[in-house]
């Protein structure tokens, strides 16, 4: 029961976030690009649920539009990094020997750097743009997925059905595609969900430093940055995007944890 | 009858992890200089307790690993000297049934997919009619083709595994403890199925078991292994009626005790 609670809270938060993001593509309460000097720093009201910012933009609309950016960056970067990492991990596992050693030692190098700092360093080195931010976050996902995929795949390779496939004459490649990949997909999905949370946090950090989403694209990290100078004047402007980031990171983190508990009940019991 | 499989002086060693820094542990000899033949339509039983090298021998026959010495000839061809493609082309001729019917079928693949796998791997078109006919041969229904392994009992799963092994019409079947995981009544059904298939297709069977009672009902020839060394080999009837080695006698007594126990129970 306690396990299901993790999953439910996580799934709930992710659902709300996803709905808000999708909704903002077709509808937001106000147009978040419209500035209005007369409407700035409005407190929450029936018209503006969370008030307006220093340029008179509706905060709810901004937050909704920014959620698209967060989710899209997380999705694309984890997708790219996860695919490359998984491919490398599967290759290492299928070949074994020195190929595996080389791939895994290089992946270890990736682990030697703190992920978030490394992404910041990459984005700073290649110049501030959303594309570079995405690539930097994708990059830190590669060694993670390499390690996870290789570990899970090595287990599958010892199964009799893989041996039966080999007896049938299937090549390493088709054994990987037919048996190994489908049987580690649950592990990969769980890992991807958890990495989603990290990616959202990384995107917020990069945007806060001005290395991610560029104006006028709305982003929680940049909203934080812009609110920083107004901390005493309008602290709520920093709190709202902060809460959104917390909700998103917590949501994906709990969802991933819950999914992992389902896919590996032994682990859940061990931790309980 | 022609010789199907010719195992010549095969030895396989496994290096042991060293326990001391400068002391090399002597390699474990899993299979020591084994020579035996299987002819078409006959069954060779290999018996021995666990750790006797039976499965290692099976793995070498299936070309999952190569012997350190000696050679394995399948219809005159040394399977360990073949190139990757040549070996793959030969694979449909010798197939294997595994011990654990729950582990030898991919839980994510349908029965039809698994049974058709050897055909696809050999570059043949998975012919629906052939798969249905094979399922029927092993006593499964046509409707089972789209079902998944978890929907079947252990005995039925072993039938699926047998269907996969015979779909390419092989000449040799390697059965590694193929009935050990099944309960007694199902065991008899599977053994009967194997014998029927042998009559029908003229299969040579390499039957590996720790259980002499099972072996005695199925095998024509017998090889008794202990710690990788051949203790006794010859016609199954001769050895079972008149064991020439103390070890065989022990195995036989154990099997008889077990049989009595099962009757009593």
Short mmCIF file of C-alpha atoms in Angstrom, two decimals:
data_model
loop_
_atom_site.label_atom_id
_atom_site.label_comp_id
_atom_site.label_asym_id
_atom_site.label_seq_id
_atom_site.Cartn_x
_atom_site.Cartn_y
_atom_site.Cartn_z
CA UNK A 1 0.00 0.00 0.00
CA UNK A 2 2.75 2.44 0.94
CA UNK A 3 4.48 1.52 -2.28
CA UNK A 4 1.40 2.34 -4.33
CA UNK A 5 1.30 5.79 -2.70
CA UNK A 6 4.67 6.72 -4.23
CA UNK A 7 3.41 5.69 -7.61
CA UNK A 8 0.07 7.47 -7.25
CA UNK A 9 1.50 10.80 -6.09
CA UNK A 10 4.13 10.64 -8.83
CA UNK A 11 1.64 9.69 -11.53
CA UNK A 12 -0.75 12.41 -10.32
CA UNK A 13 1.88 15.15 -10.47
CA UNK A 14 3.11 14.01 -13.88
CA UNK A 15 -0.44 13.86 -15.18
CA UNK A 16 -1.27 17.40 -14.04
CA UNK A 17 1.97 18.68 -15.54
CA UNK A 18 1.42 16.91 -18.84
CA UNK A 19 -2.16 18.12 -19.12
CA UNK A 20 -1.10 21.70 -18.35
CA UNK A 21 1.67 21.51 -20.95
CA UNK A 22 -0.58 20.07 -23.65
CA UNK A 23 -3.33 22.53 -22.82
CA UNK A 24 -0.96 25.49 -23.13
CA UNK A 25 -0.30 24.53 -26.75
CA UNK A 26 -3.89 25.42 -27.62
CA UNK A 27 -5.04 27.60 -24.73
CA UNK A 28 -3.63 29.72 -21.91
CA UNK A 29 -5.67 32.16 -19.80
CA UNK A 30 -3.77 35.06 -21.36
CA UNK A 31 -1.26 35.46 -24.12
CA UNK A 32 2.02 35.23 -22.23
CA UNK A 33 3.87 37.32 -24.83
CA UNK A 34 1.67 40.36 -24.29
CA UNK A 35 3.28 42.94 -22.01
CA UNK A 36 1.27 45.47 -20.08
CA UNK A 37 2.91 48.18 -17.98
CA UNK A 38 -0.33 49.07 -16.27
CA UNK A 39 -0.93 45.48 -15.16
CA UNK A 40 2.45 44.74 -13.52
CA UNK A 41 2.85 43.13 -10.07
CA UNK A 42 -0.83 42.39 -9.74
CA UNK A 43 -1.69 40.20 -6.75
CA UNK A 44 -3.65 36.99 -7.31
CA UNK A 45 -7.22 37.71 -8.33
CA UNK A 46 -10.10 36.18 -10.20
CA UNK A 47 -8.65 37.62 -13.44
CA UNK A 48 -5.05 36.58 -12.80
CA UNK A 49 -5.01 33.48 -10.57
CA UNK A 50 -1.39 33.91 -9.58
CA UNK A 51 -1.12 37.60 -10.44
CA UNK A 52 1.18 39.18 -13.00
CA UNK A 53 4.94 39.65 -13.23
CA UNK A 54 7.13 42.73 -13.53
CA UNK A 55 6.16 43.13 -17.19
CA UNK A 56 2.46 42.60 -16.62
CA UNK A 57 2.38 39.07 -18.02
CA UNK A 58 -0.04 36.54 -16.57
CA UNK A 59 1.97 34.16 -14.32
CA UNK A 60 -0.30 31.13 -14.81
CA UNK A 61 0.03 31.46 -18.60
CA UNK A 62 3.80 31.79 -18.32
CA UNK A 63 4.13 28.76 -16.07
CA UNK A 64 1.96 26.67 -18.37
CA UNK A 65 3.90 27.68 -21.46
CA UNK A 66 7.20 27.06 -19.65
CA UNK A 67 6.15 23.52 -18.73
CA UNK A 68 6.16 22.64 -22.42
CA UNK A 69 9.78 23.71 -22.61
CA UNK A 70 10.74 21.65 -19.56
CA UNK A 71 8.99 18.50 -20.71
CA UNK A 72 10.17 18.78 -24.30
CA UNK A 73 13.80 19.29 -23.28
CA UNK A 74 13.63 16.37 -20.84
CA UNK A 75 11.93 14.13 -23.38
CA UNK A 76 14.30 14.90 -26.24
CA UNK A 77 17.50 14.83 -24.20
CA UNK A 78 16.67 11.63 -22.29
CA UNK A 79 15.46 10.14 -25.59
CA UNK A 80 18.71 10.92 -27.41
CA UNK A 81 21.03 10.12 -24.50
CA UNK A 82 19.05 7.02 -23.54
CA UNK A 83 19.05 5.62 -27.08
CA UNK A 84 22.77 6.12 -27.56
CA UNK A 85 23.57 4.80 -24.09
CA UNK A 86 21.34 1.76 -24.53
CA UNK A 87 22.87 0.98 -27.91
CA UNK A 88 26.36 1.19 -26.39
CA UNK A 89 25.37 -0.95 -23.40
CA UNK A 90 23.80 -3.60 -25.63
CA UNK A 91 26.87 -3.60 -27.86
CA UNK A 92 29.16 -4.03 -24.86
CA UNK A 93 27.03 -6.87 -23.57
CA UNK A 94 26.69 -8.63 -26.94
CA UNK A 95 30.39 -8.57 -27.80
CA UNK A 96 31.97 -8.93 -24.38
CA UNK A 97 35.75 -9.13 -24.22
CA UNK A 98 37.79 -6.03 -24.97
CA UNK A 99 34.87 -4.24 -26.67
CA UNK A 100 32.94 -4.40 -23.43
CA UNK A 101 35.95 -3.30 -21.41
CA UNK A 102 36.60 -0.28 -23.61
CA UNK A 103 32.97 0.87 -23.69
CA UNK A 104 32.50 0.47 -19.96
CA UNK A 105 35.75 2.23 -19.02
CA UNK A 106 34.81 5.18 -21.22
CA UNK A 107 31.37 5.20 -19.58
CA UNK A 108 33.12 5.24 -16.19
CA UNK A 109 34.87 8.41 -17.31
CA UNK A 110 31.46 9.99 -17.79
CA UNK A 111 30.60 9.11 -14.20
CA UNK A 112 33.74 10.77 -12.93
CA UNK A 113 32.14 14.20 -13.45
CA UNK A 114 29.13 15.44 -11.48
CA UNK A 115 26.32 15.27 -14.05
CA UNK A 116 24.82 18.70 -13.54
CA UNK A 117 28.15 20.53 -13.44
CA UNK A 118 29.25 18.65 -16.52
CA UNK A 119 26.14 19.72 -18.43
CA UNK A 120 26.73 23.32 -17.37
CA UNK A 121 30.35 23.07 -18.50
CA UNK A 122 29.34 21.66 -21.89
CA UNK A 123 26.63 24.25 -22.44
CA UNK A 124 29.02 27.03 -21.44
CA UNK A 125 31.73 25.69 -23.75
CA UNK A 126 29.46 25.40 -26.78
CA UNK A 127 27.58 28.63 -26.22
CA UNK A 128 24.20 29.39 -24.74
CA UNK A 129 21.34 27.92 -26.77
CA UNK A 130 18.53 25.51 -26.15
CA UNK A 131 19.99 23.00 -28.60
CA UNK A 132 23.28 22.94 -26.74
CA UNK A 133 21.46 22.56 -23.45
CA UNK A 134 19.57 19.57 -24.85
CA UNK A 135 22.77 18.01 -26.16
CA UNK A 136 24.55 18.58 -22.86
CA UNK A 137 21.76 16.90 -20.90
CA UNK A 138 21.63 14.09 -23.46
CA UNK A 139 25.35 13.63 -23.03
CA UNK A 140 25.19 13.09 -19.28
CA UNK A 141 22.51 10.44 -19.87
CA UNK A 142 24.69 8.34 -22.16
CA UNK A 143 26.94 6.69 -19.53
CA UNK A 144 24.00 6.16 -17.19
CA UNK A 145 22.05 4.21 -19.78
CA UNK A 146 25.15 2.42 -21.01
CA UNK A 147 25.70 1.04 -17.55
CA UNK A 148 22.07 0.19 -16.86
CA UNK A 149 21.50 -1.46 -20.25
CA UNK A 150 24.72 -3.46 -20.08
CA UNK A 151 23.99 -4.71 -16.55
CA UNK A 152 20.44 -5.75 -17.38
CA UNK A 153 21.46 -7.24 -20.74
CA UNK A 154 24.20 -9.35 -19.16
CA UNK A 155 21.55 -11.00 -17.04
CA UNK A 156 19.36 -11.76 -20.03
CA UNK A 157 22.28 -13.29 -21.96
CA UNK A 158 22.52 -16.05 -19.35
CA UNK A 159 18.92 -17.13 -19.90
CA UNK A 160 18.17 -20.43 -21.58
CA UNK A 161 15.94 -18.83 -24.19
CA UNK A 162 18.89 -16.85 -25.48
CA UNK A 163 20.92 -20.06 -25.63
CA UNK A 164 18.00 -21.71 -27.43
CA UNK A 165 18.05 -18.83 -29.91
CA UNK A 166 21.75 -19.39 -30.43
CA UNK A 167 21.13 -23.10 -30.96
CA UNK A 168 18.55 -22.08 -33.53
CA UNK A 169 21.32 -20.22 -35.35
CA UNK A 170 20.33 -16.63 -34.58
CA UNK A 171 23.11 -14.03 -34.77
CA UNK A 172 24.22 -11.90 -31.81
CA UNK A 173 22.45 -8.96 -33.42
CA UNK A 174 19.09 -10.67 -33.79
CA UNK A 175 19.39 -12.20 -30.30
CA UNK A 176 19.91 -8.67 -28.99
CA UNK A 177 16.93 -7.26 -30.87
CA UNK A 178 14.58 -10.24 -30.40
CA UNK A 179 15.31 -11.24 -26.81
CA UNK A 180 17.59 -8.89 -24.90
CA UNK A 181 16.07 -5.50 -25.71
CA UNK A 182 12.41 -6.48 -25.10
CA UNK A 183 13.34 -8.12 -21.82
CA UNK A 184 15.26 -5.12 -20.45
CA UNK A 185 12.71 -2.54 -21.65
CA UNK A 186 11.00 -2.36 -18.25
CA UNK A 187 14.31 -1.53 -16.56
CA UNK A 188 15.05 1.10 -19.21
CA UNK A 189 11.64 2.75 -18.87
CA UNK A 190 12.06 2.99 -15.11
CA UNK A 191 15.51 4.52 -15.53
CA UNK A 192 14.22 6.96 -18.16
CA UNK A 193 11.48 8.16 -15.82
CA UNK A 194 14.01 8.86 -13.07
CA UNK A 195 16.37 10.57 -15.53
CA UNK A 196 13.44 12.73 -16.65
CA UNK A 197 13.45 14.29 -13.20
CA UNK A 198 17.19 14.94 -13.40
CA UNK A 199 16.83 16.41 -16.89
CA UNK A 200 14.10 18.81 -15.79
CA UNK A 201 16.30 19.97 -12.94
CA UNK A 202 19.28 20.31 -15.30
CA UNK A 203 17.25 22.31 -17.80
CA UNK A 204 16.05 24.64 -15.05
CA UNK A 205 19.61 25.10 -13.83
CA UNK A 206 20.94 25.81 -17.32
CA UNK A 207 18.13 28.25 -18.10
CA UNK A 208 18.65 29.97 -14.75
CA UNK A 209 22.27 30.52 -15.73
CA UNK A 210 21.17 31.76 -19.14
CA UNK A 211 22.59 28.73 -20.90
CA UNK A 212 19.28 27.14 -21.79
CA UNK A 213 16.07 28.57 -23.18
CA UNK A 214 16.63 32.04 -24.65
CA UNK A 215 14.13 34.89 -24.46
CA UNK A 216 11.31 35.13 -25.34
CA UNK A 217 10.82 31.38 -24.85
CA UNK A 218 9.31 30.92 -21.39
CA UNK A 219 11.17 28.66 -18.99
CA UNK A 220 10.95 28.03 -15.25
CA UNK A 221 14.67 28.43 -14.83
CA UNK A 222 14.68 31.82 -16.56
CA UNK A 223 11.63 32.96 -14.61
CA UNK A 224 13.63 32.20 -11.45
CA UNK A 225 16.54 34.17 -12.76
CA UNK A 226 14.40 37.19 -13.66
CA UNK A 227 12.64 37.07 -10.30
CA UNK A 228 15.94 37.06 -8.46
CA UNK A 229 16.45 40.81 -8.63
CA UNK A 230 12.89 41.34 -7.41
CA UNK A 231 13.18 39.03 -4.41
CA UNK A 232 12.16 41.70 -1.88
CA UNK A 233 9.64 43.39 -4.11
CA UNK A 234 7.77 40.30 -5.33
CA UNK A 235 9.06 37.08 -3.77
CA UNK A 236 6.08 35.13 -5.13
CA UNK A 237 7.52 35.44 -8.66
CA UNK A 238 10.44 33.26 -7.60
CA UNK A 239 8.34 30.90 -5.53
CA UNK A 240 5.90 29.89 -8.30
CA UNK A 241 8.41 28.56 -10.83
CA UNK A 242 10.34 27.01 -7.93
CA UNK A 243 7.24 25.10 -6.88
CA UNK A 244 6.70 23.96 -10.46
CA UNK A 245 10.24 22.62 -10.66
CA UNK A 246 9.82 20.83 -7.33
CA UNK A 247 6.52 19.31 -8.46
CA UNK A 248 7.97 18.11 -11.77
CA UNK A 249 11.15 16.64 -10.28
CA UNK A 250 9.27 15.03 -7.41
CA UNK A 251 6.57 13.74 -9.76
CA UNK A 252 8.95 11.98 -12.14
CA UNK A 253 11.16 10.82 -9.29
CA UNK A 254 8.28 9.22 -7.39
CA UNK A 255 6.79 7.77 -10.57
CA UNK A 256 10.12 6.17 -11.49
CA UNK A 257 10.56 4.83 -7.97
CA UNK A 258 7.05 3.42 -7.97
CA UNK A 259 7.53 1.80 -11.37
CA UNK A 260 10.78 0.26 -10.22
CA UNK A 261 9.08 -1.20 -7.18
CA UNK A 262 6.49 -2.80 -9.42
CA UNK A 263 9.03 -4.17 -11.89
CA UNK A 264 11.29 -5.51 -9.13
CA UNK A 265 9.26 -6.37 -6.03
CA UNK A 266 12.32 -7.81 -4.29
CA UNK A 267 13.98 -4.40 -4.26
CA UNK A 268 10.92 -2.76 -2.73
CA UNK A 269 10.80 -5.31 0.07
CA UNK A 270 14.51 -4.92 0.71
CA UNK A 271 14.13 -1.18 1.14
CA UNK A 272 10.98 -1.31 3.23
CA UNK B 1 23.15 -46.93 -40.01
CA UNK B 2 25.52 -44.06 -40.54
CA UNK B 3 27.41 -42.30 -37.81
CA UNK B 4 25.73 -38.98 -37.10
CA UNK B 5 27.87 -37.53 -34.37
CA UNK B 6 31.44 -38.52 -33.72
CA UNK B 7 32.98 -37.23 -30.52
CA UNK B 8 36.71 -37.88 -30.59
CA UNK B 9 38.90 -37.60 -27.53
CA UNK B 10 37.23 -34.42 -26.35
CA UNK B 11 38.69 -32.60 -23.35
CA UNK B 12 37.53 -29.35 -21.80
CA UNK B 13 39.31 -27.50 -19.01
CA UNK B 14 38.14 -24.50 -17.03
CA UNK B 15 40.76 -22.30 -15.42
CA UNK B 16 40.16 -21.92 -11.70
CA UNK B 17 40.51 -18.58 -9.94
CA UNK B 18 43.84 -18.39 -8.15
CA UNK B 19 43.65 -18.39 -4.39
CA UNK B 20 47.16 -17.17 -3.76
CA UNK B 21 49.05 -14.48 -5.64
CA UNK B 22 51.87 -16.57 -7.07
CA UNK B 23 50.25 -19.94 -6.96
CA UNK B 24 48.48 -21.12 -10.11
CA UNK B 25 45.50 -23.26 -9.32
CA UNK B 26 45.34 -26.29 -11.58
CA UNK B 27 42.58 -26.11 -14.20
CA UNK B 28 39.37 -27.99 -13.58
CA UNK B 29 39.01 -30.79 -16.13
CA UNK B 30 35.27 -30.81 -16.80
CA UNK B 31 35.41 -33.37 -19.60
CA UNK B 32 38.40 -35.65 -19.92
CA UNK B 33 39.15 -37.43 -23.18
CA UNK B 34 35.64 -38.61 -24.05
CA UNK B 35 35.14 -40.62 -27.24
CA UNK B 36 31.67 -41.72 -28.28
CA UNK B 37 29.44 -41.94 -31.34
CA UNK B 38 25.76 -41.50 -32.07
CA UNK B 39 24.21 -43.20 -35.05
CA UNK B 40 21.05 -42.23 -36.81
CA UNK B 41 17.84 -43.34 -35.10
CA UNK B 42 19.55 -44.34 -31.86
CA UNK B 43 19.64 -42.76 -28.44
CA UNK B 44 22.82 -42.27 -26.47
CA UNK B 45 22.29 -41.68 -22.79
CA UNK B 46 24.89 -39.80 -20.78
CA UNK B 47 24.52 -40.24 -17.06
CA UNK B 48 26.41 -39.01 -14.07
CA UNK B 49 25.83 -36.93 -10.97
CA UNK B 50 25.86 -33.14 -11.14
CA UNK B 51 29.33 -31.81 -11.89
CA UNK B 52 30.27 -34.89 -13.88
CA UNK B 53 30.67 -32.94 -17.12
CA UNK B 54 27.45 -34.00 -18.85
CA UNK B 55 26.27 -30.50 -19.63
CA UNK B 56 29.72 -29.35 -20.69
CA UNK B 57 29.72 -32.16 -23.23
CA UNK B 58 26.29 -31.04 -24.45
CA UNK B 59 27.51 -27.46 -24.78
CA UNK B 60 30.41 -28.62 -26.92
CA UNK B 61 28.15 -30.75 -29.10
CA UNK B 62 25.96 -27.68 -29.61
CA UNK B 63 29.08 -25.63 -30.44
CA UNK B 64 28.35 -23.16 -27.61
CA UNK B 65 31.94 -23.71 -26.57
CA UNK B 66 34.94 -25.40 -28.10
CA UNK B 67 36.91 -28.31 -26.64
CA UNK B 68 40.54 -27.75 -25.62
CA UNK B 69 41.49 -31.05 -27.20
CA UNK B 70 39.77 -33.46 -29.53
CA UNK B 71 37.04 -32.78 -32.03
CA UNK B 72 33.32 -33.12 -32.54
CA UNK B 73 32.33 -34.29 -36.01
CA UNK B 74 28.78 -33.89 -37.20
CA UNK B 75 28.30 -35.98 -40.33
CA UNK B 76 32.05 -35.87 -40.81
CA UNK B 77 32.39 -32.11 -40.38
CA UNK B 78 34.31 -30.70 -37.43
CA UNK B 79 31.76 -28.23 -36.11
CA UNK B 80 34.33 -26.23 -34.17
CA UNK B 81 36.47 -25.68 -37.26
CA UNK B 82 33.57 -24.31 -39.33
CA UNK B 83 33.25 -20.62 -40.14
CA UNK B 84 30.43 -18.63 -38.57
CA UNK B 85 28.22 -18.88 -41.65
CA UNK B 86 28.90 -22.54 -42.27
CA UNK B 87 28.03 -23.33 -38.67
CA UNK B 88 24.86 -21.27 -38.92
CA UNK B 89 23.91 -23.17 -42.04
CA UNK B 90 24.45 -26.46 -40.22
CA UNK B 91 22.52 -25.48 -37.06
CA UNK B 92 19.11 -26.64 -38.34
CA UNK B 93 20.54 -30.18 -38.41
CA UNK B 94 21.18 -30.40 -34.66
CA UNK B 95 18.91 -28.88 -32.07
CA UNK B 96 18.59 -28.82 -28.32
CA UNK B 97 15.98 -29.17 -25.58
CA UNK B 98 16.77 -27.53 -22.27
CA UNK B 99 16.12 -28.59 -18.71
CA UNK B 100 13.99 -25.74 -17.46
CA UNK B 101 10.86 -25.29 -19.58
CA UNK B 102 10.22 -22.00 -17.79
CA UNK B 103 13.57 -20.53 -18.72
CA UNK B 104 13.98 -21.79 -22.26
CA UNK B 105 11.07 -19.83 -23.74
CA UNK B 106 11.15 -16.04 -23.97
CA UNK B 107 8.19 -14.82 -21.86
CA UNK B 108 7.63 -11.97 -24.30
CA UNK B 109 7.33 -14.12 -27.41
CA UNK B 110 4.34 -16.10 -28.59
CA UNK B 111 4.52 -19.85 -29.12
CA UNK B 112 4.38 -19.37 -32.88
CA UNK B 113 7.28 -16.92 -32.76
CA UNK B 114 9.48 -19.21 -30.69
CA UNK B 115 8.75 -22.29 -32.78
CA UNK B 116 9.48 -20.37 -35.98
CA UNK B 117 12.77 -18.94 -34.68
CA UNK B 118 15.06 -21.69 -36.06
CA UNK B 119 13.41 -21.30 -39.47
CA UNK B 120 13.93 -17.54 -39.55
CA UNK B 121 17.51 -17.86 -38.30
CA UNK B 122 18.24 -20.30 -41.11
CA UNK B 123 16.88 -17.80 -43.61
CA UNK B 124 13.85 -19.95 -44.38
CA UNK B 125 10.41 -18.47 -44.63
CA UNK B 126 8.47 -19.34 -41.49
CA UNK B 127 5.81 -21.47 -43.11
CA UNK B 128 2.54 -21.37 -41.13
CA UNK B 129 1.50 -24.85 -42.26
CA UNK B 130 4.81 -26.35 -41.14
CA UNK B 131 4.54 -24.69 -37.72
CA UNK B 132 0.99 -25.92 -37.25
CA UNK B 133 2.00 -29.41 -38.28
CA UNK B 134 4.91 -29.36 -35.83
CA UNK B 135 2.66 -28.19 -32.99
CA UNK B 136 0.32 -31.05 -33.79
CA UNK B 137 3.25 -33.49 -33.81
CA UNK B 138 4.12 -32.59 -30.23
CA UNK B 139 0.50 -32.71 -29.10
CA UNK B 140 -0.36 -29.02 -29.01
CA UNK B 141 -3.38 -27.39 -30.60
CA UNK B 142 -3.34 -25.01 -33.55
CA UNK B 143 -4.95 -22.34 -31.36
CA UNK B 144 -1.86 -22.39 -29.10
CA UNK B 145 0.21 -20.65 -31.75
CA UNK B 146 -0.75 -17.15 -30.58
CA UNK B 147 -0.57 -17.85 -26.86
CA UNK B 148 2.32 -16.98 -24.55
CA UNK B 149 4.51 -19.30 -22.45
CA UNK B 150 3.02 -18.24 -19.09
CA UNK B 151 -0.33 -19.67 -20.17
CA UNK B 152 1.08 -23.20 -20.27
CA UNK B 153 2.04 -25.85 -17.72
CA UNK B 154 5.60 -27.18 -17.43
CA UNK B 155 4.87 -30.25 -19.55
CA UNK B 156 3.19 -28.19 -22.27
CA UNK B 157 6.07 -25.74 -22.27
CA UNK B 158 8.47 -28.59 -22.79
CA UNK B 159 6.33 -29.65 -25.75
CA UNK B 160 6.70 -26.13 -27.17
CA UNK B 161 10.47 -26.39 -26.69
CA UNK B 162 10.45 -29.74 -28.48
CA UNK B 163 8.40 -28.26 -31.32
CA UNK B 164 11.02 -25.51 -31.68
CA UNK B 165 13.76 -28.14 -31.72
CA UNK B 166 12.20 -30.31 -34.42
CA UNK B 167 10.70 -27.67 -36.69
CA UNK B 168 13.77 -27.67 -38.94
CA UNK B 169 13.63 -31.49 -39.16
CA UNK B 170 17.02 -32.00 -37.51
CA UNK B 171 18.95 -35.24 -37.52
CA UNK B 172 20.26 -34.89 -33.99
CA UNK B 173 18.48 -33.80 -30.84
CA UNK B 174 20.41 -32.94 -27.68
CA UNK B 175 18.22 -33.21 -24.59
CA UNK B 176 19.94 -31.85 -21.49
CA UNK B 177 17.98 -33.07 -18.45
CA UNK B 178 14.88 -32.49 -20.56
CA UNK B 179 12.48 -34.21 -18.18
CA UNK B 180 14.15 -33.57 -14.82
CA UNK B 181 12.04 -30.52 -14.02
CA UNK B 182 8.77 -32.30 -14.78
CA UNK B 183 6.69 -34.40 -12.42
CA UNK B 184 6.50 -38.15 -12.91
CA UNK B 185 3.36 -38.55 -15.01
CA UNK B 186 4.27 -35.67 -17.33
CA UNK B 187 7.79 -37.05 -17.55
CA UNK B 188 6.49 -40.33 -19.03
CA UNK B 189 4.41 -38.42 -21.59
CA UNK B 190 7.39 -36.38 -22.74
CA UNK B 191 9.62 -39.45 -22.94
CA UNK B 192 6.98 -41.20 -25.05
CA UNK B 193 6.76 -38.16 -27.27
CA UNK B 194 10.52 -38.19 -27.80
CA UNK B 195 10.44 -41.88 -28.71
CA UNK B 196 7.55 -41.38 -31.11
CA UNK B 197 9.36 -38.51 -32.79
CA UNK B 198 12.48 -40.64 -33.05
CA UNK B 199 10.56 -43.41 -34.84
CA UNK B 200 8.85 -40.88 -37.07
CA UNK B 201 11.89 -38.82 -38.04
CA UNK B 202 14.80 -41.18 -37.48
CA UNK B 203 16.35 -38.79 -34.97
CA UNK B 204 19.61 -39.46 -33.24
CA UNK B 205 19.20 -38.37 -29.63
CA UNK B 206 21.82 -37.39 -27.10
CA UNK B 207 19.97 -37.76 -23.84
CA UNK B 208 21.60 -36.34 -20.76
CA UNK B 209 20.29 -37.21 -17.33
CA UNK B 210 21.32 -37.85 -13.76
CA UNK B 211 18.51 -40.34 -13.47
CA UNK B 212 19.24 -43.89 -14.59
CA UNK B 213 15.58 -44.86 -14.32
CA UNK B 214 14.68 -42.36 -17.05
CA UNK B 215 17.67 -43.30 -19.16
CA UNK B 216 16.91 -47.01 -19.02
CA UNK B 217 13.50 -46.53 -20.59
CA UNK B 218 14.79 -44.53 -23.52
CA UNK B 219 18.40 -45.21 -24.42
CA UNK B 220 20.07 -47.72 -26.69
CA UNK B 221 23.61 -46.85 -25.72
CA UNK B 222 24.97 -45.52 -22.47
CA UNK B 223 27.93 -43.53 -21.28
CA UNK B 224 28.58 -43.12 -17.57
CA UNK B 225 30.58 -40.05 -16.61
CA UNK B 226 32.20 -39.23 -13.31
CA UNK B 227 34.23 -36.09 -12.77
CA UNK B 228 34.58 -35.78 -16.53
CA UNK B 229 36.02 -39.25 -16.98
CA UNK B 230 34.20 -42.09 -18.75
CA UNK B 231 33.52 -44.77 -16.18
CA UNK B 232 31.67 -47.14 -18.44
CA UNK B 233 30.21 -47.17 -21.93
CA UNK B 234 28.37 -49.60 -24.15
CA UNK B 235 24.90 -50.94 -24.82
CA UNK B 236 22.38 -49.64 -22.30
CA UNK B 237 20.92 -53.08 -21.61
CA UNK B 238 24.32 -54.61 -20.84
CA UNK B 239 25.34 -51.88 -18.46
CA UNK B 240 22.04 -51.71 -16.63
CA UNK B 241 21.82 -55.48 -16.18
CA UNK B 242 25.42 -55.95 -15.35
CA UNK B 243 27.15 -52.79 -14.19
CA UNK B 244 30.89 -53.20 -14.51
CA UNK B 245 31.83 -50.37 -12.20
CA UNK B 246 31.03 -49.62 -8.63
CA UNK B 247 29.93 -46.08 -9.49
CA UNK B 248 27.36 -47.29 -12.03
CA UNK B 249 26.12 -49.72 -9.42
CA UNK B 250 25.65 -46.88 -6.94
CA UNK B 251 23.71 -44.80 -9.47
CA UNK B 252 21.58 -47.83 -10.30
CA UNK B 253 20.77 -48.54 -6.68
CA UNK B 254 19.85 -44.91 -6.15
CA UNK B 255 17.52 -44.99 -9.16
CA UNK B 256 15.85 -48.16 -7.94
CA UNK B 257 15.35 -46.73 -4.49
CA UNK B 258 13.78 -43.68 -6.02
CA UNK B 259 11.46 -45.82 -8.14
CA UNK B 260 10.37 -47.77 -5.08
CA UNK B 261 9.81 -44.53 -3.23
CA UNK B 262 7.60 -43.24 -6.00
CA UNK B 263 5.57 -46.44 -6.05
CA UNK B 264 5.15 -46.30 -2.32
CA UNK B 265 4.04 -42.68 -2.43
#
